Each structure stands twice: as C-alpha cells, then as structure tokens.
C-alpha cells in the first residue's frame, strides 16, 4: 500500500515535532516535509505533492486562508486540515 503523504505547517517547532512523532507511529502515513509559514509551505508542497496538509490557523506571513485558497487552486485533490488551539 502506498502511504498517505502528509505535509506539516506550523510556526512552532514543538508542535511540528509532536505531530510528526504521533503520525510516524501510523504505518500508512509518511510525513514528507514541514514548514514554519505559508510561503515556505507553498514552495515545498510543489516539490513533495502531499495528499494531506496539516496547517496551523495562525501563521506569520501568508494566512492559512490564503494558503488554503492557493492550494485548492493549484492542487485540487489535496486535503487540508487546519488546526487551532482556541
């Protein structure tokens, strides 16, 4: 079975590390890369073509709404999960 490719976007290293650790225990999921902001994420997502993007709602630079709009326009099949601590 081909693993589900996941990309993480959060400006907090600890959050990304914890998510990566949790997801690494799941056999059918592969965390392909991560970014701390929207611009960096869009550049890296082009390279990795993930199936799922897990993204913080509050990020520096591009907002999660703008990143989501660009992802849906350029990668219509990607699934996006937006996280918030509120």
PDB file of C-alpha atoms in Angstrom:
ATOM      1  CA  UNK A   1       0.000   0.000   0.000  1.00  0.00           C
ATOM      2  CA  UNK A   2       1.237   3.479  -0.898  1.00  0.00           C
ATOM      3  CA  UNK A   3       1.473   5.660   2.227  1.00  0.00           C
ATOM      4  CA  UNK A   4      -0.543   8.841   2.623  1.00  0.00           C
ATOM      5  CA  UNK A   5       1.896  11.734   2.192  1.00  0.00           C
ATOM      6  CA  UNK A   6       1.407  14.405   4.869  1.00  0.00           C
ATOM      7  CA  UNK A   7       2.928  17.894   4.980  1.00  0.00           C
ATOM      8  CA  UNK A   8       3.019  19.887   8.252  1.00  0.00           C
ATOM      9  CA  UNK A   9       2.806  23.689   8.522  1.00  0.00           C
ATOM     10  CA  UNK A  10       3.160  25.406  11.897  1.00  0.00           C
ATOM     11  CA  UNK A  11       5.377  28.201  13.148  1.00  0.00           C
ATOM     12  CA  UNK A  12       6.096  26.313  16.372  1.00  0.00           C
ATOM     13  CA  UNK A  13       8.836  23.691  16.101  1.00  0.00           C
ATOM     14  CA  UNK A  14       7.471  21.797  19.122  1.00  0.00           C
ATOM     15  CA  UNK A  15       4.021  21.423  17.547  1.00  0.00           C
ATOM     16  CA  UNK A  16       5.505  20.159  14.284  1.00  0.00           C
ATOM     17  CA  UNK A  17       7.761  17.737  16.165  1.00  0.00           C
ATOM     18  CA  UNK A  18       4.873  16.362  18.219  1.00  0.00           C
ATOM     19  CA  UNK A  19       2.628  15.936  15.185  1.00  0.00           C
ATOM     20  CA  UNK A  20       5.439  14.234  13.293  1.00  0.00           C
ATOM     21  CA  UNK A  21       6.097  11.875  16.215  1.00  0.00           C
ATOM     22  CA  UNK A  22       2.406  10.976  16.504  1.00  0.00           C
ATOM     23  CA  UNK A  23       1.998  10.399  12.776  1.00  0.00           C
ATOM     24  CA  UNK A  24       5.215   8.380  12.454  1.00  0.00           C
ATOM     25  CA  UNK A  25       3.618   5.601  14.520  1.00  0.00           C
ATOM     26  CA  UNK A  26       0.968   5.087  11.828  1.00  0.00           C
ATOM     27  CA  UNK A  27       2.175   2.641   9.200  1.00  0.00           C
ATOM     28  CA  UNK A  28       0.218   4.090   6.245  1.00  0.00           C
ATOM     29  CA  UNK A  29       1.286   7.707   6.811  1.00  0.00           C
ATOM     30  CA  UNK A  30       4.535   9.366   5.788  1.00  0.00           C
ATOM     31  CA  UNK A  31       5.374  12.931   6.838  1.00  0.00           C
ATOM     32  CA  UNK A  32       7.168  14.147   3.712  1.00  0.00           C
ATOM     33  CA  UNK A  33       8.270  17.559   4.979  1.00  0.00           C
ATOM     34  CA  UNK A  34       7.329  20.566   7.064  1.00  0.00           C
ATOM     35  CA  UNK A  35       7.376  24.357   7.001  1.00  0.00           C
ATOM     36  CA  UNK A  36       7.010  27.134   9.538  1.00  0.00           C
ATOM     37  CA  UNK A  37       4.995  29.512   7.347  1.00  0.00           C
ATOM     38  CA  UNK A  38       2.781  29.787   4.304  1.00  0.00           C
ATOM     39  CA  UNK A  39       5.316  30.974   1.722  1.00  0.00           C
ATOM     40  CA  UNK A  40       7.774  28.235   2.650  1.00  0.00           C
ATOM     41  CA  UNK A  41       4.958  25.680   2.645  1.00  0.00           C
ATOM     42  CA  UNK A  42       3.805  26.595  -0.866  1.00  0.00           C
ATOM     43  CA  UNK A  43       7.363  26.245  -2.203  1.00  0.00           C
ATOM     44  CA  UNK A  44       7.934  22.853  -0.571  1.00  0.00           C
ATOM     45  CA  UNK A  45       4.474  21.484  -1.353  1.00  0.00           C
ATOM     46  CA  UNK A  46       5.207  21.988  -5.057  1.00  0.00           C
ATOM     47  CA  UNK A  47       8.172  19.629  -4.649  1.00  0.00           C
ATOM     48  CA  UNK A  48       6.540  16.967  -2.447  1.00  0.00           C
ATOM     49  CA  UNK A  49       2.952  16.858  -3.800  1.00  0.00           C
ATOM     50  CA  UNK A  50       1.415  15.680  -0.486  1.00  0.00           C
ATOM     51  CA  UNK A  51      -2.012  14.089  -0.145  1.00  0.00           C
ATOM     52  CA  UNK A  52      -2.770  15.954   3.090  1.00  0.00           C
ATOM     53  CA  UNK A  53      -1.605  19.292   4.530  1.00  0.00           C
ATOM     54  CA  UNK A  54      -1.973  19.854   8.276  1.00  0.00           C
ATOM     55  CA  UNK A  55      -1.695  23.584   8.933  1.00  0.00           C
ATOM     56  CA  UNK A  56      -1.915  25.976  11.868  1.00  0.00           C
ATOM     57  CA  UNK A  57      -4.704  28.555  11.537  1.00  0.00           C
ATOM     58  CA  UNK A  58      -2.453  31.389  12.820  1.00  0.00           C
ATOM     59  CA  UNK A  59       0.851  31.748  10.979  1.00  0.00           C
ATOM     60  CA  UNK A  60       3.233  34.583  10.205  1.00  0.00           C
ATOM     61  CA  UNK A  61       3.182  35.881   6.639  1.00  0.00           C
ATOM     62  CA  UNK A  62       0.508  34.351   4.456  1.00  0.00           C
ATOM     63  CA  UNK A  63      -2.662  33.474   6.335  1.00  0.00           C
ATOM     64  CA  UNK A  64      -3.965  29.921   6.442  1.00  0.00           C
ATOM     65  CA  UNK A  65      -6.948  31.140   4.367  1.00  0.00           C
ATOM     66  CA  UNK A  66      -4.673  32.417   1.595  1.00  0.00           C
ATOM     67  CA  UNK A  67      -2.551  29.258   1.675  1.00  0.00           C
ATOM     68  CA  UNK A  68      -5.714  27.134   1.518  1.00  0.00           C
ATOM     69  CA  UNK A  69      -7.032  29.132  -1.460  1.00  0.00           C
ATOM     70  CA  UNK A  70      -3.763  28.726  -3.344  1.00  0.00           C
ATOM     71  CA  UNK A  71      -3.534  25.028  -2.547  1.00  0.00           C
ATOM     72  CA  UNK A  72      -7.093  24.348  -3.693  1.00  0.00           C
ATOM     73  CA  UNK A  73      -6.486  26.299  -6.912  1.00  0.00           C
ATOM     74  CA  UNK A  74      -3.173  24.579  -7.733  1.00  0.00           C
ATOM     75  CA  UNK A  75      -3.683  21.158  -6.114  1.00  0.00           C
ATOM     76  CA  UNK A  76      -7.438  20.487  -6.094  1.00  0.00           C
ATOM     77  CA  UNK A  77      -7.114  16.952  -4.744  1.00  0.00           C
ATOM     78  CA  UNK A  78      -5.040  17.847  -1.671  1.00  0.00           C
ATOM     79  CA  UNK A  79      -6.906  17.544   1.631  1.00  0.00           C
ATOM     80  CA  UNK A  80      -6.326  20.334   4.153  1.00  0.00           C
ATOM     81  CA  UNK A  81      -6.712  20.105   7.900  1.00  0.00           C
ATOM     82  CA  UNK A  82      -6.424  23.408   9.785  1.00  0.00           C
ATOM     83  CA  UNK A  83      -5.586  23.278  13.483  1.00  0.00           C
ATOM     84  CA  UNK A  84      -6.303  25.849  16.173  1.00  0.00           C
ATOM     85  CA  UNK A  85      -5.669  25.970  19.888  1.00  0.00           C
ATOM     86  CA  UNK A  86      -8.641  28.253  20.571  1.00  0.00           C
TER      87      UNK A  86
END
